[in-house]
Short mmCIF file of C-alpha atoms in Angstrom, two decimals:
data_model
loop_
_atom_site.label_atom_id
_atom_site.label_comp_id
_atom_site.label_asym_id
_atom_site.label_seq_id
_atom_site.Cartn_x
_atom_site.Cartn_y
_atom_site.Cartn_z
CA UNK A 8 -14.71 35.31 -11.05
CA UNK A 9 -16.86 34.47 -14.06
CA UNK A 10 -20.33 33.17 -13.42
CA UNK A 11 -20.00 30.56 -10.93
CA UNK A 12 -20.59 27.69 -12.21
CA UNK A 13 -19.54 25.03 -10.16
CA UNK A 14 -18.31 27.42 -7.20
CA UNK A 15 -20.13 24.56 -4.18
CA UNK A 16 -17.19 21.88 -5.34
CA UNK A 17 -14.59 24.15 -5.71
CA UNK A 18 -15.70 25.16 -1.87
CA UNK A 19 -16.17 22.18 -0.64
CA UNK A 20 -12.53 20.73 -2.19
CA UNK A 21 -10.71 23.20 -0.68
CA UNK A 22 -12.65 23.39 2.96
CA UNK A 23 -11.84 19.41 2.60
CA UNK A 24 -8.11 19.97 2.37
CA UNK A 25 -7.94 22.75 4.65
CA UNK A 26 -9.61 20.06 7.22
CA UNK A 27 -7.10 17.16 6.33
CA UNK A 28 -4.21 19.60 6.73
CA UNK A 29 -5.30 21.40 9.61
CA UNK A 30 -5.89 18.44 11.12
CA UNK A 31 -2.31 16.50 10.68
CA UNK A 32 -0.56 19.86 11.70
CA UNK A 33 -2.85 20.36 14.48
CA UNK A 34 -2.15 16.40 15.57
CA UNK A 35 1.85 16.75 15.29
CA UNK A 36 1.42 20.19 17.29
CA UNK A 37 -0.21 18.52 20.29
CA UNK A 38 1.45 15.15 20.20
CA UNK A 39 4.84 17.78 20.39
CA UNK A 40 3.10 19.86 23.44
CA UNK A 41 2.23 16.95 25.26
CA UNK A 42 6.20 15.28 24.59
CA UNK A 43 8.28 18.11 25.93
CA UNK A 44 5.64 18.17 28.74
CA UNK A 45 6.71 14.61 29.40
CA UNK A 46 10.63 15.22 28.19
CA UNK A 47 11.98 17.93 30.39
CA UNK A 48 15.53 18.91 29.30
CA UNK B 7 18.83 -28.54 -0.48
CA UNK B 8 17.63 -31.47 2.79
CA UNK B 9 16.98 -27.78 4.49
CA UNK B 10 13.87 -27.32 2.13
CA UNK B 11 12.79 -30.81 1.97
CA UNK B 12 13.01 -31.74 5.54
CA UNK B 13 10.76 -28.00 5.85
CA UNK B 14 8.19 -29.86 3.38
CA UNK B 15 8.72 -32.59 4.36
CA UNK B 16 7.21 -32.11 8.00
CA UNK B 17 4.86 -29.42 7.09
CA UNK B 18 3.31 -31.78 5.06
CA UNK B 19 3.47 -34.41 7.84
CA UNK B 20 1.34 -31.74 10.26
CA UNK B 21 -0.89 -30.20 8.05
CA UNK B 22 -2.50 -33.63 7.08
CA UNK B 23 -2.57 -33.92 10.82
CA UNK B 24 -4.95 -31.06 10.81
CA UNK B 25 -8.20 -31.54 8.45
CA UNK B 26 -9.83 -28.74 9.66
CA UNK B 27 -6.86 -26.16 8.25
CA UNK B 28 -6.20 -27.46 4.74
CA UNK B 29 -9.98 -28.11 4.06
CA UNK B 30 -10.72 -23.75 5.08
CA UNK B 31 -9.30 -22.31 1.79
CA UNK B 32 -11.41 -24.98 -0.56
CA UNK B 33 -14.05 -24.25 1.68
CA UNK B 34 -14.38 -21.20 1.46
CA UNK B 35 -13.67 -20.83 -2.14
CA UNK B 36 -16.17 -22.98 -3.00
CA UNK B 37 -18.35 -20.99 -0.23
CA UNK B 38 -17.63 -17.77 -2.03
CA UNK B 39 -18.34 -19.24 -5.49
CA UNK B 40 -21.70 -20.49 -4.33
CA UNK B 41 -22.96 -17.48 -2.40
CA UNK B 42 -22.31 -15.67 -5.70
CA UNK B 43 -24.72 -17.02 -8.09
CA UNK B 44 -27.31 -17.34 -4.83
CA UNK B 45 -26.98 -13.56 -4.49
CA UNK B 46 -27.08 -12.41 -8.36
CA UNK B 47 -29.08 -15.19 -9.79
CA UNK B 48 -28.80 -17.65 -11.75
CA UNK B 49 -28.84 -15.16 -15.33
CA UNK B 50 -26.20 -16.55 -17.31
CA UNK B 51 -25.82 -13.20 -18.88
CA UNK B 52 -24.54 -12.18 -15.49
CA UNK B 53 -22.76 -15.20 -14.23
CA UNK B 54 -21.05 -15.04 -18.33
CA UNK B 55 -19.61 -11.52 -16.76
CA UNK B 56 -18.74 -11.84 -13.18
CA UNK B 57 -18.07 -15.73 -13.11
CA UNK B 58 -12.94 -15.15 -13.61
CA UNK B 59 -13.14 -12.13 -11.61
CA UNK B 60 -15.43 -14.25 -9.43
CA UNK B 61 -13.14 -17.59 -9.59
CA UNK B 62 -9.71 -14.77 -8.77
CA UNK B 63 -11.63 -13.52 -5.86
CA UNK B 64 -12.55 -16.47 -4.06
CA UNK B 65 -8.96 -17.52 -4.70
CA UNK B 66 -7.57 -14.34 -2.96
CA UNK B 67 -9.77 -14.53 -0.48
CA UNK B 68 -9.05 -18.39 0.12
CA UNK B 69 -5.24 -17.27 0.22
CA UNK B 70 -5.74 -15.07 2.23
CA UNK B 71 -7.41 -17.02 5.62
CA UNK B 72 -5.22 -19.50 6.93
CA UNK B 73 -2.33 -17.15 6.11
CA UNK B 74 -1.15 -16.18 10.05
CA UNK B 75 -0.89 -18.94 11.17
CA UNK B 76 2.61 -19.87 8.82
CA UNK B 77 5.08 -18.94 10.77
CA UNK B 78 3.21 -18.88 13.95
CA UNK B 79 3.89 -22.26 15.05
CA UNK B 80 7.65 -22.15 14.47
CA UNK B 81 8.45 -18.51 15.99
CA UNK B 82 6.50 -20.10 19.27
CA UNK B 83 8.60 -23.27 19.30
CA UNK B 84 11.62 -21.55 18.22
CA UNK B 85 12.48 -22.94 15.55
CA UNK B 86 13.18 -19.94 13.58
CA UNK B 87 15.87 -18.38 16.28
CA UNK B 88 17.41 -22.16 16.09
CA UNK B 89 17.40 -22.02 12.01
CA UNK B 90 19.20 -18.41 12.70
CA UNK B 91 21.64 -19.51 14.13
CA UNK B 92 23.01 -22.46 11.84
CA UNK B 93 24.38 -22.06 9.04
CA UNK B 94 21.95 -22.93 6.55
CA UNK B 95 19.94 -20.51 4.79
CA UNK B 96 16.98 -19.82 5.86
CA UNK B 97 15.46 -19.10 2.23
CA UNK B 98 15.46 -22.34 1.52
CA UNK B 99 13.33 -23.27 4.67
CA UNK B 100 11.19 -20.45 3.90
CA UNK B 101 11.01 -22.26 0.29
CA UNK B 102 9.62 -25.39 1.68
CA UNK B 103 7.55 -23.56 4.33
CA UNK B 104 5.95 -21.77 0.94
CA UNK B 105 6.16 -24.90 -1.22
CA UNK B 106 4.59 -26.98 1.63
CA UNK B 107 1.75 -24.41 2.44
CA UNK B 108 0.66 -24.11 -1.67
CA UNK B 109 0.47 -28.17 -1.46
CA UNK B 110 -1.99 -27.59 1.41
CA UNK B 111 -4.29 -24.96 0.62
CA UNK B 112 -4.27 -24.28 -2.60
CA UNK B 113 -3.98 -27.56 -4.69
CA UNK B 114 -7.26 -28.97 -3.28
CA UNK B 115 -8.61 -25.62 -3.99
CA UNK B 116 -7.16 -25.47 -7.95
CA UNK B 117 -8.72 -30.02 -8.02
CA UNK B 118 -12.46 -28.20 -7.29
CA UNK B 119 -11.71 -25.00 -9.95
CA UNK B 120 -13.25 -27.17 -12.55
CA UNK B 121 -16.60 -27.83 -10.36
CA UNK B 122 -16.84 -24.47 -9.70
CA UNK B 123 -16.40 -23.66 -13.20
CA UNK B 124 -19.73 -25.85 -13.37
CA UNK B 125 -21.66 -24.09 -10.86
CA UNK B 126 -20.33 -19.84 -12.63
CA UNK B 127 -21.46 -21.25 -16.00
CA UNK B 128 -18.28 -21.94 -17.54
CA UNK B 129 -17.57 -24.13 -20.32
CA UNK B 130 -15.39 -27.21 -19.76
CA UNK B 131 -13.65 -26.72 -22.75
CA UNK B 132 -11.68 -24.01 -20.48
CA UNK B 133 -10.61 -25.55 -17.79
CA UNK B 134 -7.30 -25.90 -18.98
CA UNK B 135 -6.92 -22.14 -19.33
CA UNK B 136 -8.14 -21.57 -15.92
CA UNK B 137 -5.80 -23.84 -14.35
CA UNK B 138 -2.89 -21.95 -16.17
CA UNK B 139 -4.17 -18.87 -14.95
CA UNK B 140 -4.70 -20.06 -11.33
CA UNK B 141 -1.35 -21.92 -10.79
CA UNK B 142 0.54 -19.34 -11.21
CA UNK B 143 -1.56 -17.14 -9.21
CA UNK B 144 -2.40 -18.97 -6.52
CA UNK B 145 1.12 -19.58 -6.12
CA UNK B 146 2.00 -15.53 -6.46
CA UNK B 147 -0.79 -14.88 -3.25
CA UNK B 148 1.22 -17.54 -1.27
CA UNK B 149 4.72 -15.55 -2.15
CA UNK B 150 3.36 -12.85 -1.59
CA UNK B 151 1.39 -13.80 1.77
CA UNK B 152 4.43 -15.06 2.74
CA UNK B 153 6.38 -12.48 2.60
CA UNK B 154 3.02 -10.02 4.37
CA UNK B 155 3.16 -13.03 7.08
CA UNK B 156 7.06 -12.73 8.35
CA UNK B 157 6.55 -9.04 8.34
CA UNK B 158 3.76 -8.83 10.76
CA UNK B 159 5.09 -12.36 12.86
CA UNK B 160 4.58 -11.54 16.07
CA UNK B 161 1.50 -8.67 16.16
CA UNK B 162 -1.91 -9.03 18.03
CA UNK B 163 -4.35 -8.46 14.72
CA UNK B 164 -2.78 -11.14 12.62
CA UNK B 165 -5.34 -11.57 10.03
CA UNK B 166 -6.63 -8.22 9.44
CA UNK B 167 -2.85 -6.46 9.68
CA UNK B 168 -2.33 -9.11 6.62
CA UNK B 169 -5.55 -7.92 4.79
CA UNK B 170 -4.38 -4.57 5.15
CA UNK B 171 -1.41 -5.44 4.17
CA UNK B 172 -1.68 -7.82 1.48
CA UNK B 173 -4.42 -5.74 -0.77
CA UNK B 174 -1.65 -3.73 -3.23
CA UNK B 175 0.69 -6.98 -3.75
CA UNK B 176 -2.27 -8.85 -4.64
CA UNK B 177 -4.27 -6.43 -6.95
CA UNK B 178 -1.53 -6.76 -9.94
CA UNK B 179 -2.24 -10.55 -9.52
CA UNK B 180 -6.01 -10.51 -8.81
CA UNK B 181 -5.86 -8.00 -11.91
CA UNK B 182 -4.14 -10.33 -14.27
CA UNK B 183 -4.96 -13.72 -13.11
CA UNK B 184 -8.69 -12.30 -13.44
CA UNK B 185 -8.01 -10.87 -16.91
CA UNK B 186 -6.81 -14.15 -18.24
CA UNK B 187 -9.75 -16.08 -17.75
CA UNK B 188 -11.87 -13.19 -18.84
CA UNK B 189 -10.50 -12.98 -22.38
CA UNK B 190 -10.48 -16.94 -22.37
CA UNK B 191 -14.41 -17.12 -21.71
CA UNK B 192 -15.05 -14.31 -24.67
CA UNK B 193 -12.73 -16.37 -26.29
CA UNK B 194 -10.54 -14.11 -27.08
CA UNK B 195 -6.19 -14.53 -26.55
CA UNK B 196 -5.47 -14.66 -23.21
CA UNK B 197 -1.83 -14.81 -23.81
CA UNK B 198 -0.44 -11.31 -22.53
CA UNK B 199 -2.03 -11.71 -18.97
CA UNK B 200 -0.91 -15.26 -19.08
CA UNK B 201 2.59 -14.33 -20.33
CA UNK B 202 2.63 -11.69 -17.30
CA UNK B 203 1.60 -14.02 -14.17
CA UNK B 204 3.71 -16.10 -15.36
CA UNK B 205 6.88 -14.10 -15.91
CA UNK B 206 5.94 -12.74 -12.30
CA UNK B 207 6.25 -15.94 -11.05
CA UNK B 208 9.78 -16.40 -12.62
CA UNK B 209 10.68 -12.83 -10.78
CA UNK B 210 9.11 -13.98 -7.50
CA UNK B 211 9.87 -17.27 -6.78
CA UNK B 212 13.51 -16.95 -6.01
CA UNK B 213 12.99 -13.51 -4.82
CA UNK B 214 10.33 -13.32 -2.22
CA UNK B 215 12.01 -16.40 -0.13
CA UNK B 216 14.65 -13.94 -0.50
CA UNK B 217 13.28 -11.23 1.37
CA UNK B 218 11.25 -13.20 3.55
CA UNK B 219 14.22 -14.89 4.76
CA UNK B 220 16.10 -11.13 5.27
CA UNK B 221 12.76 -9.90 6.76
CA UNK B 222 12.76 -12.84 9.08
CA UNK B 223 16.64 -12.64 9.76
CA UNK B 224 16.47 -8.73 10.00
CA UNK B 225 13.20 -8.84 12.82
CA UNK B 226 14.20 -11.11 14.86
CA UNK B 227 17.32 -9.49 14.98
CA UNK C 8 26.90 12.69 4.24
CA UNK C 9 25.92 9.65 6.03
CA UNK C 10 27.62 11.27 8.53
CA UNK C 11 26.06 14.51 8.89
CA UNK C 12 23.34 12.63 9.25
CA UNK C 13 24.65 9.71 12.03
CA UNK C 14 24.73 13.04 14.40
CA UNK C 15 21.57 14.58 13.24
CA UNK C 16 20.32 11.49 15.49
CA UNK C 17 21.60 13.31 18.29
CA UNK C 18 18.31 15.33 19.88
CA UNK C 19 20.46 17.68 20.85
CA UNK C 20 22.23 18.83 17.82
CA UNK C 21 18.55 17.95 15.77
CA UNK C 22 17.05 20.66 17.47
CA UNK C 23 19.89 23.41 16.97
CA UNK C 24 19.30 22.45 13.35
CA UNK C 25 15.77 21.44 13.75
CA UNK C 26 14.42 24.68 15.77
CA UNK C 27 15.44 27.22 13.25
CA UNK C 28 14.08 24.97 9.80
CA UNK C 29 11.12 24.34 11.53
CA UNK C 30 10.32 28.19 11.72
CA UNK C 31 11.52 28.81 8.17
CA UNK C 32 9.60 26.84 6.43
CA UNK C 33 6.38 26.68 8.24
CA UNK C 34 6.95 30.57 7.33
CA UNK C 35 7.35 30.19 4.18
CA UNK C 36 4.71 27.76 3.77
CA UNK C 37 2.19 30.53 5.56
CA UNK C 38 2.90 32.82 3.15
CA UNK C 39 2.97 30.32 -0.28
CA UNK C 40 -0.60 29.77 0.84
CA UNK C 41 -1.93 33.38 0.93
CA UNK C 42 -0.45 34.31 -2.44
CA UNK C 43 -1.46 30.39 -3.73
CA UNK C 44 -4.91 30.96 -2.86
CA UNK C 45 -5.40 34.37 -3.76
CA UNK C 46 -4.00 33.65 -7.04
CA UNK C 47 -5.48 29.78 -7.58
CA UNK C 48 -8.95 31.26 -5.54
CA UNK C 49 -9.45 34.99 -6.78
CA UNK C 50 -6.88 36.40 -9.70
CA UNK C 51 -6.63 33.13 -12.00
CA UNK C 52 -9.33 32.77 -14.55
CA UNK C 53 -12.19 30.25 -14.56
CA UNK C 54 -11.49 27.66 -17.46
CA UNK C 55 -13.63 27.96 -20.88
CA UNK C 56 -15.04 24.24 -20.71
CA UNK C 57 -15.27 23.68 -16.62
CA UNK C 58 -15.44 27.26 -15.58
CA UNK C 59 -14.89 27.29 -11.88
CA UNK C 60 -13.86 23.72 -11.34
CA UNK C 61 -10.70 23.97 -12.47
CA UNK C 62 -9.86 25.99 -9.51
CA UNK C 63 -9.53 22.15 -7.50
CA UNK C 64 -6.88 21.88 -10.03
CA UNK C 65 -4.59 24.13 -7.89
CA UNK C 66 -5.08 21.91 -4.82
CA UNK C 67 -5.48 18.80 -6.20
CA UNK C 68 -2.35 18.11 -8.38
CA UNK C 69 0.48 19.36 -6.11
CA UNK C 70 -1.22 16.65 -3.56
CA UNK C 71 -0.47 14.58 -6.08
CA UNK C 72 3.32 14.89 -6.54
CA UNK C 73 3.41 15.34 -2.52
CA UNK C 74 1.52 11.56 -2.43
CA UNK C 75 3.94 10.29 -4.94
CA UNK C 76 7.23 12.28 -3.22
CA UNK C 77 6.58 11.04 -0.19
CA UNK C 78 6.57 7.80 -1.04
CA UNK C 79 9.98 8.37 -2.83
CA UNK C 80 11.52 10.20 0.42
CA UNK C 81 9.53 6.59 2.28
CA UNK C 82 11.26 4.32 0.60
CA UNK C 83 14.87 6.21 0.87
CA UNK C 84 14.93 6.06 3.96
CA UNK C 85 14.04 2.40 4.51
CA UNK C 86 17.11 1.68 2.36
CA UNK C 87 19.46 4.09 4.58
CA UNK C 88 17.67 2.27 7.68
CA UNK C 89 18.15 -1.12 6.23
CA UNK C 90 21.27 -0.90 5.29
CA UNK C 91 23.40 1.96 6.85
CA UNK C 92 21.25 1.45 10.53
CA UNK C 93 20.91 5.26 10.62
CA UNK C 94 17.76 5.24 13.54
CA UNK C 95 16.87 8.73 12.66
CA UNK C 96 16.11 7.00 9.40
CA UNK C 97 13.69 4.07 10.65
CA UNK C 98 12.21 7.49 12.67
CA UNK C 99 11.33 9.45 9.40
CA UNK C 100 9.08 6.31 8.37
CA UNK C 101 7.15 6.69 11.40
CA UNK C 102 7.08 10.07 11.46
CA UNK C 103 6.08 10.65 7.99
CA UNK C 104 3.97 7.89 6.96
CA UNK C 105 1.06 9.37 8.16
CA UNK C 106 1.35 12.86 6.44
CA UNK C 107 1.81 10.62 2.99
CA UNK C 108 -1.36 9.19 3.79
CA UNK C 109 -3.13 12.73 4.37
CA UNK C 110 -1.73 13.93 0.83
CA UNK C 111 -3.26 10.71 -0.89
CA UNK C 112 -6.51 11.37 0.73
CA UNK C 113 -6.25 15.45 -0.39
CA UNK C 114 -5.67 13.99 -3.60
CA UNK C 115 -8.35 11.51 -3.54
CA UNK C 116 -11.25 13.30 -2.60
CA UNK C 117 -10.49 16.55 -4.25
CA UNK C 118 -10.13 14.62 -7.11
CA UNK C 119 -13.89 13.08 -6.92
CA UNK C 120 -15.32 15.86 -5.78
CA UNK C 121 -13.40 17.43 -9.30
CA UNK C 122 -15.02 14.43 -11.02
CA UNK C 123 -18.69 15.37 -10.21
CA UNK C 124 -18.87 18.60 -12.47
CA UNK C 125 -16.44 17.22 -15.14
CA UNK C 126 -17.12 13.56 -15.45
CA UNK C 127 -21.09 13.74 -13.88
CA UNK C 128 -20.00 11.08 -11.39
CA UNK C 129 -17.99 10.52 -7.98
CA UNK C 130 -15.84 8.23 -8.53
CA UNK C 131 -13.87 6.89 -12.50
CA UNK C 132 -12.19 3.84 -12.44
CA UNK C 133 -9.62 5.85 -14.44
CA UNK C 134 -5.97 4.20 -13.97
CA UNK C 135 -4.30 6.97 -12.31
CA UNK C 136 -7.49 7.33 -9.89
CA UNK C 137 -6.94 3.45 -9.02
CA UNK C 138 -3.34 3.33 -8.99
CA UNK C 139 -2.97 6.11 -6.35
CA UNK C 140 -6.47 4.97 -3.96
CA UNK C 141 -3.49 1.73 -3.48
CA UNK C 142 -1.08 4.17 -3.18
CA UNK C 143 -3.29 5.20 0.16
CA UNK C 144 -3.70 1.49 0.65
CA UNK C 145 0.58 1.22 0.90
CA UNK C 146 0.43 4.01 3.47
CA UNK C 147 -2.28 2.63 5.47
CA UNK C 148 -0.61 -0.74 5.95
CA UNK C 149 2.94 1.02 7.21
CA UNK C 150 1.00 2.81 9.00
CA UNK C 151 -0.89 -0.12 10.98
CA UNK C 152 2.57 -2.02 11.56
CA UNK C 153 4.68 0.61 12.16
CA UNK C 154 2.40 0.53 15.37
CA UNK C 155 1.72 -2.93 15.54
CA UNK C 156 4.26 -3.92 17.75
CA UNK C 157 5.07 -3.96 21.46
CA UNK C 158 8.50 -3.80 19.95
CA UNK C 159 8.94 -0.47 18.96
CA UNK C 160 12.41 -1.08 17.22
CA UNK C 161 10.75 -4.26 15.58
CA UNK C 162 7.90 -2.28 13.99
CA UNK C 163 10.18 0.33 12.31
CA UNK C 164 11.95 -2.82 10.55
CA UNK C 165 9.21 -4.06 9.73
CA UNK C 166 7.39 -0.48 8.45
CA UNK C 167 11.13 0.20 6.69
CA UNK C 168 11.06 -3.80 4.56
CA UNK C 169 7.42 -2.83 3.60
CA UNK C 170 8.34 0.72 2.44
CA UNK C 171 11.04 -0.86 0.60
CA UNK C 172 9.38 -3.51 -1.15
CA UNK C 173 6.46 -1.72 -1.68
CA UNK C 174 8.28 1.14 -3.87
CA UNK C 175 9.95 -2.81 -6.27
CA UNK C 176 5.85 -3.07 -6.49
CA UNK C 177 4.76 0.04 -7.22
CA UNK C 178 5.91 0.27 -10.78
CA UNK C 179 4.05 -3.46 -11.16
CA UNK C 180 0.47 -1.70 -9.63
CA UNK C 181 0.94 0.72 -12.16
CA UNK C 182 1.85 -0.71 -15.41
CA UNK C 183 -1.22 -3.41 -14.39
CA UNK C 184 -3.68 -1.16 -13.79
CA UNK C 185 -2.92 0.77 -16.67
CA UNK C 186 -3.37 -2.52 -18.90
CA UNK C 187 -6.12 -3.70 -16.79
CA UNK C 188 -8.04 0.31 -17.40
CA UNK C 189 -7.05 -0.18 -21.16
CA UNK C 190 -8.59 -3.53 -21.85
CA UNK C 191 -11.80 -2.31 -20.13
CA UNK C 192 -12.16 1.97 -20.42
CA UNK C 193 -15.66 3.18 -21.54
CA UNK C 194 -14.30 4.83 -24.28
CA UNK C 195 -16.63 7.94 -23.03
CA UNK C 196 -13.40 8.58 -20.48
CA UNK C 197 -11.13 9.30 -22.41
CA UNK C 198 -12.54 12.31 -23.94
CA UNK C 199 -12.40 13.69 -20.46
CA UNK C 200 -9.61 12.73 -19.49
CA UNK C 201 -8.16 15.10 -21.96
CA UNK C 202 -10.32 18.05 -20.54
CA UNK C 203 -8.91 17.70 -17.51
CA UNK C 204 -5.51 17.00 -18.54
CA UNK C 205 -5.45 20.38 -20.38
CA UNK C 206 -2.08 21.91 -21.94
CA UNK C 207 -1.93 24.16 -18.77
CA UNK C 208 -1.99 27.75 -19.97
CA UNK C 209 1.24 30.45 -17.99
CA UNK C 210 -1.85 31.63 -15.99
CA UNK C 211 -2.84 28.39 -14.26
CA UNK C 212 1.18 27.23 -13.53
CA UNK C 213 1.70 29.93 -11.18
CA UNK C 214 -1.52 29.55 -8.84
CA UNK C 215 -0.01 25.59 -9.47
CA UNK C 216 3.97 25.85 -8.30
CA UNK C 217 2.56 28.60 -5.55
CA UNK C 218 0.59 25.25 -4.29
CA UNK C 219 3.30 22.75 -4.59
CA UNK C 220 5.64 25.17 -2.82
CA UNK C 221 3.51 25.84 0.82
CA UNK C 222 2.92 22.20 0.63
CA UNK C 223 6.83 21.25 -0.05
CA UNK C 224 7.80 23.33 2.72
CA UNK C 225 4.64 22.81 4.98
CA UNK C 226 5.86 18.97 4.39
CA UNK C 227 9.55 20.26 5.73
CA UNK C 228 8.02 22.02 8.83
CA UNK C 229 5.96 18.87 9.58
CA UNK C 230 8.56 16.07 8.97
CA UNK C 231 10.84 18.56 11.64
CA UNK C 232 8.15 19.01 14.10
CA UNK C 233 7.20 15.10 14.03
CA UNK C 234 10.81 13.81 13.76
CA UNK C 235 11.54 15.82 17.14
CA UNK C 236 8.06 13.29 18.64
CA UNK C 237 9.80 10.78 17.57
CA UNK C 238 13.04 11.41 19.38
CA UNK C 239 11.05 12.47 22.37
CA UNK C 240 8.65 10.05 22.11
CA UNK C 241 12.23 7.32 21.97
CA UNK C 242 13.95 8.31 24.54
CA UNK C 243 10.90 8.05 26.60
CA UNK C 244 10.41 4.37 25.83
CA UNK C 245 13.85 4.07 26.37
CA UNK C 246 14.01 5.83 30.24
CA UNK C 247 11.33 3.81 31.03
CA UNK C 248 12.47 0.35 29.88
CA UNK C 249 15.77 1.61 31.98
CA UNK C 250 13.73 1.90 35.42
CA UNK C 251 11.86 -0.86 34.84
CA UNK C 252 14.64 -3.42 34.10
CA UNK C 253 17.07 -1.41 35.75
#
């Protein structure tokens, strides 16, 4: 990496993206799980 | 055609009976226009900058206010169900409703608009061009609004939901309306946004009632 | 084509096609994320003007692509739901509108974080930013409308109609915002815009495409998972209705 100017902004942007994606993945999995429990084949 | 005229006449009659509801939109419009100078100070420079946009925003908020009641009574007493069963085109009923709604809520608003121009320190010779912009603006707001009202018919959180639904559709109307008044206020040619407003109106005037009728039909199947 | 789609609405068949698809695209997405992140954060050079901040582009620009692409897919699903009455298409809108909103939010937030070092401010009323903000409102409206009715089917139909009208309205919004922006644009922004939109170098293109692929496969995996959830919750609902009324 270069001298690291603006690197904080990069961490913030990647962090927020990670949180949003993790949240939607987690919510989708949890919803799927609970519905599956309620709805045995 | 008689369905249009019947609906129009009936809604005007019903509306005139409920004075409070007709007055709501123009009173709200005036309130916003008067409160703003009180909040920002009476500096003519500020008013010159903010006045035109403020007029457009006030018209937008006033149009949104009584919107969730547009189809509610007709839905509750079964009028819409009855019309769906009859062979008459539902779009004419929708058009009649919108026209009546415009006369009841937007016409008084246009009538007090010159008064609000004085309050916002705008020269009265601009009244013509301002009304030329506010007329298509209010009509377009109503056409978009009726479509939204049909979509949200039967929900409990009517007003808030409608505001959320309609923001994206109101934005182009707001941009062109405010720009037209603003350009005229600064002595520039407002032809472009005015043309766009009237062109949008020419498209929306037939398209919106047809879409609204299709939505009412589709949702009540 | 339409028959094949219709057959997929059968939950058992959907699972048969969906489960392998879910695993394959999850794995592809994870691999592409690993490769893309390595490229974007470590193996690519910092920009001459923007220094490290250019790395935000690799998550920001693909998010904008996904935001628009998801919306187009919603409109297409709305069309096939309203005209050909594919139940699966109606459920797709309910399932994927939140995912589209998430990508739009990522695009807005990373754009805002990118704006601070390059433009010197968190938010600029730039035409593109404003259009994406309006897109976010459209997503929010669809999500709210789909959930606002007691009758599920009615919510699906209303959301489909809104997606469709929104698609028609999108060019109008885009045009109006562009026009508005040229009317009010302060001169400094255009030079900054050029700074943010440099001719994309090859060393930047690979991480960009890798991240775009990672997003796309994540989107597919989420589509399968969330669609199946919608199918299951619909079945539970109709079973409950039968119990109550039958």
